[in-house]
PDB file of C-alpha atoms and ligand atoms in Angstrom:
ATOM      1  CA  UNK F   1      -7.315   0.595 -43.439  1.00  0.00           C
ATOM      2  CA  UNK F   2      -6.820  -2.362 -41.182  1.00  0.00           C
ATOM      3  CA  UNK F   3      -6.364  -3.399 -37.674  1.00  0.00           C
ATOM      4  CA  UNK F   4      -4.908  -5.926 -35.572  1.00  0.00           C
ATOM      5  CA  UNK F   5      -7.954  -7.558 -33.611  1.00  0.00           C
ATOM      6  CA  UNK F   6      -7.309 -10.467 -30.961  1.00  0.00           C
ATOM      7  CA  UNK F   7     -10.924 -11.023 -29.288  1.00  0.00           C
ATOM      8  CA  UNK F   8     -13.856  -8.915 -29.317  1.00  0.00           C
ATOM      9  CA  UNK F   9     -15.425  -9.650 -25.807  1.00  0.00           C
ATOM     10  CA  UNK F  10     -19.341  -8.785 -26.324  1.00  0.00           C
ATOM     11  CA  UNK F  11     -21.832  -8.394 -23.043  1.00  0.00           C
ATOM     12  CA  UNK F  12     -18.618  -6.954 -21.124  1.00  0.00           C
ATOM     13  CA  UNK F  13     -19.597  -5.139 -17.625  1.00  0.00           C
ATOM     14  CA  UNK F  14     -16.100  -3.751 -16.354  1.00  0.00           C
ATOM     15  CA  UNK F  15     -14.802  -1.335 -19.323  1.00  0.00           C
ATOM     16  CA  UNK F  16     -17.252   1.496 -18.802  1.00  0.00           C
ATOM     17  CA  UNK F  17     -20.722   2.665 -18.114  1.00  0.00           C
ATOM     18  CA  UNK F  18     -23.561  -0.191 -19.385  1.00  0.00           C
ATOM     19  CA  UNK F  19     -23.053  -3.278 -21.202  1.00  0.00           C
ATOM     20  CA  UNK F  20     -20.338  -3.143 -23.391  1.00  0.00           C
ATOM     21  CA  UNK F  21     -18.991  -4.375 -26.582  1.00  0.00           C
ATOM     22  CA  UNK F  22     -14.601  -4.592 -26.311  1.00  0.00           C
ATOM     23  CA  UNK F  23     -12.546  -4.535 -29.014  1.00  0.00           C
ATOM     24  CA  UNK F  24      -8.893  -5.744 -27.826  1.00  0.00           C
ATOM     25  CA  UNK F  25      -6.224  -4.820 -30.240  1.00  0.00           C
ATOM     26  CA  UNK F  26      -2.844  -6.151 -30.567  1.00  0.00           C
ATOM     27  CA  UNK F  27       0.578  -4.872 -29.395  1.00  0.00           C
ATOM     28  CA  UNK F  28       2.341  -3.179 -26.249  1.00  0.00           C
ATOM     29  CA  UNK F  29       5.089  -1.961 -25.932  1.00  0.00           C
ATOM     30  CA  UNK F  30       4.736  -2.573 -22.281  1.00  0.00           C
ATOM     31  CA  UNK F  31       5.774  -6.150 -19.961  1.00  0.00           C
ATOM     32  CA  UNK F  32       3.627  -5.219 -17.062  1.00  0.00           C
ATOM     33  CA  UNK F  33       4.752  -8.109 -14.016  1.00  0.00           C
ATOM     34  CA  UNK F  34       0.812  -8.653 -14.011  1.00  0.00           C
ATOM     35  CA  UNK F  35       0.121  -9.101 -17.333  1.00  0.00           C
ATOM     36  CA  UNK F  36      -3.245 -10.897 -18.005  1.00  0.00           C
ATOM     37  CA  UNK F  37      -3.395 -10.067 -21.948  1.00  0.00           C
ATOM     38  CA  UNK F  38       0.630 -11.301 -22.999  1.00  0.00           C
ATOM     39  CA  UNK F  39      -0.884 -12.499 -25.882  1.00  0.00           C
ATOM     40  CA  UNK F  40      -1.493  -9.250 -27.096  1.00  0.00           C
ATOM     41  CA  UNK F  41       2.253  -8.151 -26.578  1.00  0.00           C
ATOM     42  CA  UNK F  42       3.330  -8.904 -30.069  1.00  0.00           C
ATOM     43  CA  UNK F  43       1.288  -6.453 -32.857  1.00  0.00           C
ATOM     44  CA  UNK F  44       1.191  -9.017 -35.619  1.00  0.00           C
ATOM     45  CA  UNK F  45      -0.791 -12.309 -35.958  1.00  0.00           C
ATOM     46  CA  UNK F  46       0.529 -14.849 -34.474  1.00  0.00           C
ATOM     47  CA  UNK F  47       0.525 -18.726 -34.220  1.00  0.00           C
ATOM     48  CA  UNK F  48       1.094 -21.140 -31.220  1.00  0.00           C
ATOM     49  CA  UNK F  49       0.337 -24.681 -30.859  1.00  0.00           C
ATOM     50  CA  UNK F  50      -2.212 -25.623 -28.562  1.00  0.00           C
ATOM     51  CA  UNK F  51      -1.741 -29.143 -27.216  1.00  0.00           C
ATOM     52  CA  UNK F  52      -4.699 -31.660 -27.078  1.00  0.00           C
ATOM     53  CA  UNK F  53      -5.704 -35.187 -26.064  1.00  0.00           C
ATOM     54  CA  UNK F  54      -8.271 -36.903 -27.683  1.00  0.00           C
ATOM     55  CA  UNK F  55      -9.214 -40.564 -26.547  1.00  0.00           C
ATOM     56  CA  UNK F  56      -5.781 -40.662 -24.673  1.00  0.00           C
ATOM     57  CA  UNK F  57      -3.641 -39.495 -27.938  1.00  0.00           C
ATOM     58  CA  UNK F  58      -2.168 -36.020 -27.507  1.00  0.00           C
ATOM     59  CA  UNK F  59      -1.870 -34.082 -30.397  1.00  0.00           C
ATOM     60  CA  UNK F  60      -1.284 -30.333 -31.390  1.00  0.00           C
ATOM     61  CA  UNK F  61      -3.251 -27.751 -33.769  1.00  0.00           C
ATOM     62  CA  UNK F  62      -2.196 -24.490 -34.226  1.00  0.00           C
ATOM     63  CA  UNK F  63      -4.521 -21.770 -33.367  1.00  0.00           C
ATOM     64  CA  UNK F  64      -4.432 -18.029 -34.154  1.00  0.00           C
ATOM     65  CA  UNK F  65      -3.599 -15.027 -32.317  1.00  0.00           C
ATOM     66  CA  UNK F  66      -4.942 -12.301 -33.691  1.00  0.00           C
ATOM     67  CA  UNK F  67      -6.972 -11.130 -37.463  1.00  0.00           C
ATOM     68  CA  UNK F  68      -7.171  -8.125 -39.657  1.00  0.00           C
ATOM     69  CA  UNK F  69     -10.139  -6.382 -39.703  1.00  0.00           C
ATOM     70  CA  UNK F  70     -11.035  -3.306 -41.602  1.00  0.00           C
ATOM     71  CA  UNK F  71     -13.057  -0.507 -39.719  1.00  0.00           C
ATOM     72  CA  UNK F  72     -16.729  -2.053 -42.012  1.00  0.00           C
ATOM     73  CA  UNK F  73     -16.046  -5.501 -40.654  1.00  0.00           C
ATOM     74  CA  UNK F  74     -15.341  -4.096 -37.124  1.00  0.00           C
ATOM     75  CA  UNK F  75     -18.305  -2.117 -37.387  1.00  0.00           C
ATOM     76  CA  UNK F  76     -20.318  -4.924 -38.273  1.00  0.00           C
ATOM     77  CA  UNK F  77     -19.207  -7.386 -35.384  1.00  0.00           C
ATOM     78  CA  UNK F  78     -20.111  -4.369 -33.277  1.00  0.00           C
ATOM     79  CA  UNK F  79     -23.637  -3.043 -34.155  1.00  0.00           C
ATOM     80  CA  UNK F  80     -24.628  -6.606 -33.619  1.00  0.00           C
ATOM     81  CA  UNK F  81     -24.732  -5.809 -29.974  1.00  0.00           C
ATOM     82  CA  UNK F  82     -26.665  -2.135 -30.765  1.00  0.00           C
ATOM     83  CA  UNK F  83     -29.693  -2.748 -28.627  1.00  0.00           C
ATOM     84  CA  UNK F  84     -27.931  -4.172 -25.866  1.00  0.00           C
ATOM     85  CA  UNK F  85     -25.705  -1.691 -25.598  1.00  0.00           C
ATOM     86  CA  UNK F  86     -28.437   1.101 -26.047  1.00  0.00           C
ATOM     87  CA  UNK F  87     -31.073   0.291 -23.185  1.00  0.00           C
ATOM     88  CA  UNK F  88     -27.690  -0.566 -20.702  1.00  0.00           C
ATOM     89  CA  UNK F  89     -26.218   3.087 -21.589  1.00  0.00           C
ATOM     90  CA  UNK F  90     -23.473   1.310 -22.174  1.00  0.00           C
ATOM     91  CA  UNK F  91     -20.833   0.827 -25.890  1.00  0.00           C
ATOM     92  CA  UNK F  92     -17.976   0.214 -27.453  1.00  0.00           C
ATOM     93  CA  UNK F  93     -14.411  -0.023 -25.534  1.00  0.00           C
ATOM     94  CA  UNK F  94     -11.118  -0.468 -26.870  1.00  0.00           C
ATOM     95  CA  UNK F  95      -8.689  -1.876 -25.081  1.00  0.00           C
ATOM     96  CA  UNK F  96      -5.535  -3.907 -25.872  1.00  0.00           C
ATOM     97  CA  UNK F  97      -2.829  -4.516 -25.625  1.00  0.00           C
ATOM     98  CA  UNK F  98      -2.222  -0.688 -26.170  1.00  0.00           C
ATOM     99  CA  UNK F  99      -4.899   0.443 -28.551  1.00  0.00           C
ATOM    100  CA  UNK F 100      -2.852   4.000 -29.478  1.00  0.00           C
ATOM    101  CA  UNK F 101      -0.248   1.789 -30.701  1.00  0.00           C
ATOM    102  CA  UNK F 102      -2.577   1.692 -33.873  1.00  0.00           C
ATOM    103  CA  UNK F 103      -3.483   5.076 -33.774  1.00  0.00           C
ATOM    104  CA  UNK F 104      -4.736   5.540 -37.404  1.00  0.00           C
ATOM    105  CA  UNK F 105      -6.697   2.540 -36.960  1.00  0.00           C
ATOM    106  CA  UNK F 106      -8.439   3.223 -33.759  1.00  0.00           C
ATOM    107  CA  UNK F 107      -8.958   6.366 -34.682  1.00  0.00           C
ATOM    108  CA  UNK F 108     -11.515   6.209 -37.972  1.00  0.00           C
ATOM    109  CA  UNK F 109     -13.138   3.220 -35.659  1.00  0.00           C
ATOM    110  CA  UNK F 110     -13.756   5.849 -33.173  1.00  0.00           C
ATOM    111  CA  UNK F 111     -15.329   8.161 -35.324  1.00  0.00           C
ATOM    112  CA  UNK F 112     -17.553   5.219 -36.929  1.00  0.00           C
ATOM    113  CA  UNK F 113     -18.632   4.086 -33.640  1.00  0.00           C
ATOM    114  CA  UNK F 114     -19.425   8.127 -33.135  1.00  0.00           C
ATOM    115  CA  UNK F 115     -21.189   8.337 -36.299  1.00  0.00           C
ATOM    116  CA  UNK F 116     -23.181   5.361 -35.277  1.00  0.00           C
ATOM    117  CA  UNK F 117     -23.925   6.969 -32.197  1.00  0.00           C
ATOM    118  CA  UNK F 118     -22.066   4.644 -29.781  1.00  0.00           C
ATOM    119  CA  UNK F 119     -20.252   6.337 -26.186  1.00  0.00           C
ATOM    120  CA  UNK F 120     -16.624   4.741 -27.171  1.00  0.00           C
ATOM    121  CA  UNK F 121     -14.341   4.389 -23.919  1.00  0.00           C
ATOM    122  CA  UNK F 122     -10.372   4.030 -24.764  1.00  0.00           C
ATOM    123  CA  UNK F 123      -8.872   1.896 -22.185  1.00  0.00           C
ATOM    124  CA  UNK F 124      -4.993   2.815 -22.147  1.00  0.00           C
ATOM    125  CA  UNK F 125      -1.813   2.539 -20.675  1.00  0.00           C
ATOM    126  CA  UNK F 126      -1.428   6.057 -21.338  1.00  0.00           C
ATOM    127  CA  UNK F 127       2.315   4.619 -22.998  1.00  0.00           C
ATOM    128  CA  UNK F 128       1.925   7.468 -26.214  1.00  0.00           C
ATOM    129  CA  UNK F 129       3.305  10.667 -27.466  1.00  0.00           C
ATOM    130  CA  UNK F 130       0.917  13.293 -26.595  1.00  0.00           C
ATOM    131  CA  UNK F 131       0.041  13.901 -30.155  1.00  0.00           C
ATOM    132  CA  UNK F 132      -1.229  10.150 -30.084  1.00  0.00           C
ATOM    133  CA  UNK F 133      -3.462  11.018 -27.451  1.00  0.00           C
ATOM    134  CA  UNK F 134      -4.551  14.057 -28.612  1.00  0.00           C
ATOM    135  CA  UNK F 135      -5.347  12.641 -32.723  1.00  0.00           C
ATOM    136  CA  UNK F 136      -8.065  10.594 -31.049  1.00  0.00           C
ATOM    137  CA  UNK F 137      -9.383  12.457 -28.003  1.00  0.00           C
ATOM    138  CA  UNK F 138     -12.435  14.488 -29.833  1.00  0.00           C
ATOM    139  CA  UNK F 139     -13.650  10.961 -30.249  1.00  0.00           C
ATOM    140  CA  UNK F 140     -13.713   9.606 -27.351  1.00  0.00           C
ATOM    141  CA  UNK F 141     -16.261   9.585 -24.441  1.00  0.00           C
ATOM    142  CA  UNK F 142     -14.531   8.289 -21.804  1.00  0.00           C
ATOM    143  CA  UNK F 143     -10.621   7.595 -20.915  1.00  0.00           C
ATOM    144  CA  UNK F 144      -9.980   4.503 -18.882  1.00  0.00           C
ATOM    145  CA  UNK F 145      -6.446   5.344 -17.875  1.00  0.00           C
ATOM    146  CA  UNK F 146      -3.942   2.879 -15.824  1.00  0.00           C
ATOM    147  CA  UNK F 147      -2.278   4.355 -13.074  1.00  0.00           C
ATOM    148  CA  UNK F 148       0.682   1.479 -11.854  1.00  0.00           C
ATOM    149  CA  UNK F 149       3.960   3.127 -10.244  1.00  0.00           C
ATOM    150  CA  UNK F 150       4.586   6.784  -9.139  1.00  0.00           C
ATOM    151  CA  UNK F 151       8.455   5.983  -8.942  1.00  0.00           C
ATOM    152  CA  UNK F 152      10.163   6.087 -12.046  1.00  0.00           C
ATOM    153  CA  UNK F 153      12.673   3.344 -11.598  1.00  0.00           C
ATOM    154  CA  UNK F 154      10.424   1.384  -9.898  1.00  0.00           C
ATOM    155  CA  UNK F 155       7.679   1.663 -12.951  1.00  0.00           C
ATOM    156  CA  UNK F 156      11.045   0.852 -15.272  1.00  0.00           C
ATOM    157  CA  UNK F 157      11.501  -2.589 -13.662  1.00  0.00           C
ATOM    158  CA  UNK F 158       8.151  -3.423 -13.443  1.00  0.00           C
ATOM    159  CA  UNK F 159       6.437  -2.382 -16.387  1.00  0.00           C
ATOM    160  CA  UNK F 160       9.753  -2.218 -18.690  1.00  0.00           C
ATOM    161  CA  UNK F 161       9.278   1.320 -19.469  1.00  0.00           C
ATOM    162  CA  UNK F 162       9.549   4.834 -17.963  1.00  0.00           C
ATOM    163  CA  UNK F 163       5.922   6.847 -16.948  1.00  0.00           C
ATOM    164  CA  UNK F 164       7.344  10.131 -17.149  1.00  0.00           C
ATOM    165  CA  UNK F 165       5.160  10.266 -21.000  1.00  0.00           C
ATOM    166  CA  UNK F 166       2.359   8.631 -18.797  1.00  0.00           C
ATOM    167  CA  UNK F 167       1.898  11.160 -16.131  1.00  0.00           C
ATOM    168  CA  UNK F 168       2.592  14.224 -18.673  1.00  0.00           C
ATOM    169  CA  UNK F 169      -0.711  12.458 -20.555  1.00  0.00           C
ATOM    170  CA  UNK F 170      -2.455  12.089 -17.685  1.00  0.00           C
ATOM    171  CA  UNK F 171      -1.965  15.852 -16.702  1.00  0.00           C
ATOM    172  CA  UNK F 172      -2.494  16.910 -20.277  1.00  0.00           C
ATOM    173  CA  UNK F 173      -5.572  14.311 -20.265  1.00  0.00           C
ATOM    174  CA  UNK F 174      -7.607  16.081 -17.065  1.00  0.00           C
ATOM    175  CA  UNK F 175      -7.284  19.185 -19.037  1.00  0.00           C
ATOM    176  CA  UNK F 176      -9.409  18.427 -21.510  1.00  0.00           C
ATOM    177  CA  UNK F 177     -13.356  18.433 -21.279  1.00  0.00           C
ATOM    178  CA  UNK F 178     -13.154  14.039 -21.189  1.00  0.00           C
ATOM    179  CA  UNK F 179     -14.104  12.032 -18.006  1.00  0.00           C
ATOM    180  CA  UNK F 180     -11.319   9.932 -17.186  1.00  0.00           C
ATOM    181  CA  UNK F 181     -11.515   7.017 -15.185  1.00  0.00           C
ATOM    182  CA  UNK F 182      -8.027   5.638 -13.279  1.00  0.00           C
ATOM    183  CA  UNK F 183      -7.556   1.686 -13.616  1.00  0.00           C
ATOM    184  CA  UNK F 184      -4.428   0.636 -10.468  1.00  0.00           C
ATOM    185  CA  UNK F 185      -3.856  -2.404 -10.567  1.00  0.00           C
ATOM    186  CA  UNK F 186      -3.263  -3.509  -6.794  1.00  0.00           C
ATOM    187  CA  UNK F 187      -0.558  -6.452  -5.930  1.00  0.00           C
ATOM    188  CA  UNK F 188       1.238  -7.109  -2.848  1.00  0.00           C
ATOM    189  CA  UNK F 189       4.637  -5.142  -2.535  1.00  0.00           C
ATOM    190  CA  UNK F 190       4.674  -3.666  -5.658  1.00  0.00           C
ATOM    191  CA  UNK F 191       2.117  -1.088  -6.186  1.00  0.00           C
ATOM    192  CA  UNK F 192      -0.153  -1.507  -2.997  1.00  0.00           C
ATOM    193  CA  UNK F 193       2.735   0.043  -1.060  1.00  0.00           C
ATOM    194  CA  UNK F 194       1.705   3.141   1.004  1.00  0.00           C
ATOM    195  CA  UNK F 195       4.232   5.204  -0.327  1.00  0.00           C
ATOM    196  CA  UNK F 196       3.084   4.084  -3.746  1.00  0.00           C
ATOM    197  CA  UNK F 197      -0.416   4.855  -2.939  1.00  0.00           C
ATOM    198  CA  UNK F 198       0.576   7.882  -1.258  1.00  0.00           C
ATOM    199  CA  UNK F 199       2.459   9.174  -4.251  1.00  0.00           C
ATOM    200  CA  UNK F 200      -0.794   8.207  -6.435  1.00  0.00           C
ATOM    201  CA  UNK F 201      -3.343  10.233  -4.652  1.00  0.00           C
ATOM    202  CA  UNK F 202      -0.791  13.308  -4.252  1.00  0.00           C
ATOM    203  CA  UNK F 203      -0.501  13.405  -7.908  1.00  0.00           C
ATOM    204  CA  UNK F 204      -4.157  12.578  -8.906  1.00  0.00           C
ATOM    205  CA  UNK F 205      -5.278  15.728  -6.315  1.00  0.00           C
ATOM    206  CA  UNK F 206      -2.732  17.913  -7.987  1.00  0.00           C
ATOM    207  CA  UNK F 207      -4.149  17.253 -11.305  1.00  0.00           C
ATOM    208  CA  UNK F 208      -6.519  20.254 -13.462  1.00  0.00           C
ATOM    209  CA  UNK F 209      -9.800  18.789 -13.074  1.00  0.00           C
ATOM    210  CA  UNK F 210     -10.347  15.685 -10.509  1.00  0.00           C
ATOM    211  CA  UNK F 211     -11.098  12.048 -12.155  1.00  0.00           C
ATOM    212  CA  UNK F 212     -14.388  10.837 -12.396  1.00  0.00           C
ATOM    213  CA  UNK F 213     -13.583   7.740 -10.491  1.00  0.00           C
ATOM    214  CA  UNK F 214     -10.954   5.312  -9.389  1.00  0.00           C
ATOM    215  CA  UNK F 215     -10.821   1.602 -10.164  1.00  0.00           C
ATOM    216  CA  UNK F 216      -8.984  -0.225  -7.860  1.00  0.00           C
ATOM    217  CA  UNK F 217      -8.079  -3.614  -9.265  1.00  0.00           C
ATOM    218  CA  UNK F 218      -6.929  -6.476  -7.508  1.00  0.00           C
ATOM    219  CA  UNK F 219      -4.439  -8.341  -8.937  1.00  0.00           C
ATOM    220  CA  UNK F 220      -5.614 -11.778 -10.270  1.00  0.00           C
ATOM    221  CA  UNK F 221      -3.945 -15.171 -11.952  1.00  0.00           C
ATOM    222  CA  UNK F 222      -5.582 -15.601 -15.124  1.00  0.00           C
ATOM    223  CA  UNK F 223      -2.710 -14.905 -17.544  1.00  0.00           C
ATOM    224  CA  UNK F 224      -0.726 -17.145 -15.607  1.00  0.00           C
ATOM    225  CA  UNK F 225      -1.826 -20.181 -18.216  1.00  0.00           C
ATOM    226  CA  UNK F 226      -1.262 -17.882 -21.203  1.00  0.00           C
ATOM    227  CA  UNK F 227       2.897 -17.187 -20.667  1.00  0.00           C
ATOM    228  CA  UNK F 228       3.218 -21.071 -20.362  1.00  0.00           C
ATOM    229  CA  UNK F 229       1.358 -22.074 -23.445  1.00  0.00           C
ATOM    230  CA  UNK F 230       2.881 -18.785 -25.689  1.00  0.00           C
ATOM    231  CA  UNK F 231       6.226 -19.976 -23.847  1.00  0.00           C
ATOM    232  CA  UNK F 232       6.982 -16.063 -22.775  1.00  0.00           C
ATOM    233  CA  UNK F 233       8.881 -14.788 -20.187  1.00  0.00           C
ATOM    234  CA  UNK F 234       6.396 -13.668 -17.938  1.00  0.00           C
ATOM    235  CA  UNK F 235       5.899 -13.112 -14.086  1.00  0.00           C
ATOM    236  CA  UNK F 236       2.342 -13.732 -13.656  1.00  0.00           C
ATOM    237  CA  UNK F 237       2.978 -17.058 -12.897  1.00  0.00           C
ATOM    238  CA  UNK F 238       5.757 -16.205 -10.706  1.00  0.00           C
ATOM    239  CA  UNK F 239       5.252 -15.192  -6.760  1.00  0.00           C
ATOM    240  CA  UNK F 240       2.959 -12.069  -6.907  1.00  0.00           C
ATOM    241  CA  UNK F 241      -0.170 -11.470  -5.440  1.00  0.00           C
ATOM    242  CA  UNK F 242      -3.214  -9.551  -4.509  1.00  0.00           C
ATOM    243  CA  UNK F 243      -3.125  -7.760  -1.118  1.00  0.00           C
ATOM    244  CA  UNK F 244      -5.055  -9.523   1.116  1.00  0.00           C
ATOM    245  CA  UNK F 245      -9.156  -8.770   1.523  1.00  0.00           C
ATOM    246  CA  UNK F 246      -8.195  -6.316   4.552  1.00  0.00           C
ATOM    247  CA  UNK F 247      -5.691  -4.418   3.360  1.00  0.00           C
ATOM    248  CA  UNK F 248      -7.447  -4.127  -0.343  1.00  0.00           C
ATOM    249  CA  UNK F 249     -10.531  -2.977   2.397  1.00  0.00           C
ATOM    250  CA  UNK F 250      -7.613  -0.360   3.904  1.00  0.00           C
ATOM    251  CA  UNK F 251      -7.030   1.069   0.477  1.00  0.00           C
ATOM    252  CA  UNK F 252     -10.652   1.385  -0.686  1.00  0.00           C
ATOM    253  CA  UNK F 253     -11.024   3.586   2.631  1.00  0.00           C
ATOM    254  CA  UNK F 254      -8.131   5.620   1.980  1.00  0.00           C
ATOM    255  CA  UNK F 255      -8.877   6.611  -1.323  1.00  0.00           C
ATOM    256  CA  UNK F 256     -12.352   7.272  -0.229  1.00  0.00           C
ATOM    257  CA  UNK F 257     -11.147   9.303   2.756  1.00  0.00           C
ATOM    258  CA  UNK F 258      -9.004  11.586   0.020  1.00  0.00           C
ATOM    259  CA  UNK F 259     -12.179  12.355  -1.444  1.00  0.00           C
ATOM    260  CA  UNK F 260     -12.206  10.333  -4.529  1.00  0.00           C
ATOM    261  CA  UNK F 261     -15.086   8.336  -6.331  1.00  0.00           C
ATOM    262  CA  UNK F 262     -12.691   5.381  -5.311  1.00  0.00           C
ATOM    263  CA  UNK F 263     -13.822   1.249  -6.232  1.00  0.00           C
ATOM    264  CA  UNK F 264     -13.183  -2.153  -5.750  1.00  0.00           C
ATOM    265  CA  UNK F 265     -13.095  -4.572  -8.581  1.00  0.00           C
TER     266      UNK F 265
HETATM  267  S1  SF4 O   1      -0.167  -2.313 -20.408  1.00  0.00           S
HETATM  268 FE1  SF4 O   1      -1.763  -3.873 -20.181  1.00  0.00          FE
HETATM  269  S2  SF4 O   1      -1.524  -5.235 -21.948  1.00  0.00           S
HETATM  270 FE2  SF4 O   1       0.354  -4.033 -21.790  1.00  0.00          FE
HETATM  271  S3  SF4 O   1       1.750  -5.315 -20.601  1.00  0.00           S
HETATM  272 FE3  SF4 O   1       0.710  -3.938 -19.159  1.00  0.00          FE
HETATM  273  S4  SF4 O   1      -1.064  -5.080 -18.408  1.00  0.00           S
HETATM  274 FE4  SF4 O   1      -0.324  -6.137 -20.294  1.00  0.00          FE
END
């Protein structure tokens, strides 16, 4: 069986316990606003010119989004990063993109990285039937889990899908025996709102078992470059922003204050 791989990001400190070895996979069917990753929208392998000068003279070359990989190759770019990942506690993450989109795939890596002996994190939009989530959980040692937009409609225009699935996985997800760590991204006006906030921590307190922690993510430019040179539709580059260093101070206090294990990226 193969995957669809677009970067393997080795020595990785911000997808789980330790030092980390993350395996992005390709396709979403989400358009977050904030997209950093758009290159992983699409799930095939794709090809975009990337322009260059050279001694004045511009020219183009195509480069490659994206390779197959079977579950042995992945497992050999992987244990190359064994000890590493062994004395920092840390291991393998998958992340995307939205890595259940290749279910079948992700899970037999799963279990190879288990066999191995590697702590695999899943980092997901949560964007799955349940049985997706479910086929894969016994394999995982940690959930990263992105919590965007209570409101429905709001979440709809925004993300370009509905989170009713999301929140039904998230419930189903704290009643399992998995830590789960929340991921919210934080930008100005759309989901650093108080009454989105508000709505967030209502629902995480209502939840089976609390979360072991709460990322809260700033909201950050990178991808901005990446919808210009793939030529997609994209808002990253558009007017959106981070909250500024007080108010993403506010936030960290008030999820703190609600008793959570809360963070600032
Ligand atoms: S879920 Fe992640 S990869 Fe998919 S569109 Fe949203 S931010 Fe991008």
């Amino acid at each position: 069986m193969k995957g669809i791989i677009f970067n393997i990001n080795r020595f990785a400190v911000h997808d789980g316990p330790g030092i980390r070895t993350t395996v992005f996979m390709k396709g979403c069917p989400l358009r977050c606003f904030w997209c950093h990753n758009p290159e992983s929208w699409s799930s095939g392998v794709q090809t975009f010119q990337r322009k260059n000068t050279l001694d004045g003279i511009e020219y183009c070359e195509d480069e490659l989004i994206g390779r197959e990989m079977s579950v042995v190759d992945l497992m050999k770019a992987v244990e190359k990063e064994r000890l590493v990942m062994e004395e920092s506690g840390g291991g393998v993450t998958f992340s995307g993109g939205e890595p259940l989109l290749q279910a079948s795939f992700l899970r037999e890596a799963l279990i190879s990285c288990r066999s191995a002996g590697l702590h695999t994190a899943v980092d997901t939009s949560g964007y799955a039937e349940t049985q997706v989530l479910e086929s894969i959980t016994d394999f995982t040692s940690l959930f990263l889990f992105d919590l965007k937009i209570m409101d429905e409609e709001l979440h709809q225009v925004y993300t370009g899908v509905s989170n009713r699935q999301i929140l039904e996985n998230l419930k189903w997800l704290a009643g399992q025996d998995k830590p789960v760590i929340i991921r919210v991204p934080l930008i100005d006006k759309i989901s650093a709102t108080e009454r989105n906030l508000s709505e967030m921590v209502r629902f995480l307190s209502g939840l089976e078992k609390p979360v072991e922690r709460i990322d809260l993510l700033p909201f950050h430019r990178l991808g901005k470059s990446k919808f210009r040179r793939l030529n997609l539709q994209g808002t990253a580059g558009q007017d959106i922003s981070a909250p500024d260093g007080d108010r993403l101070n506010e936030i960290l206090v008030y999820f703190r204050r609600e008793g959570f294990n809360a963070h600032l990226s």
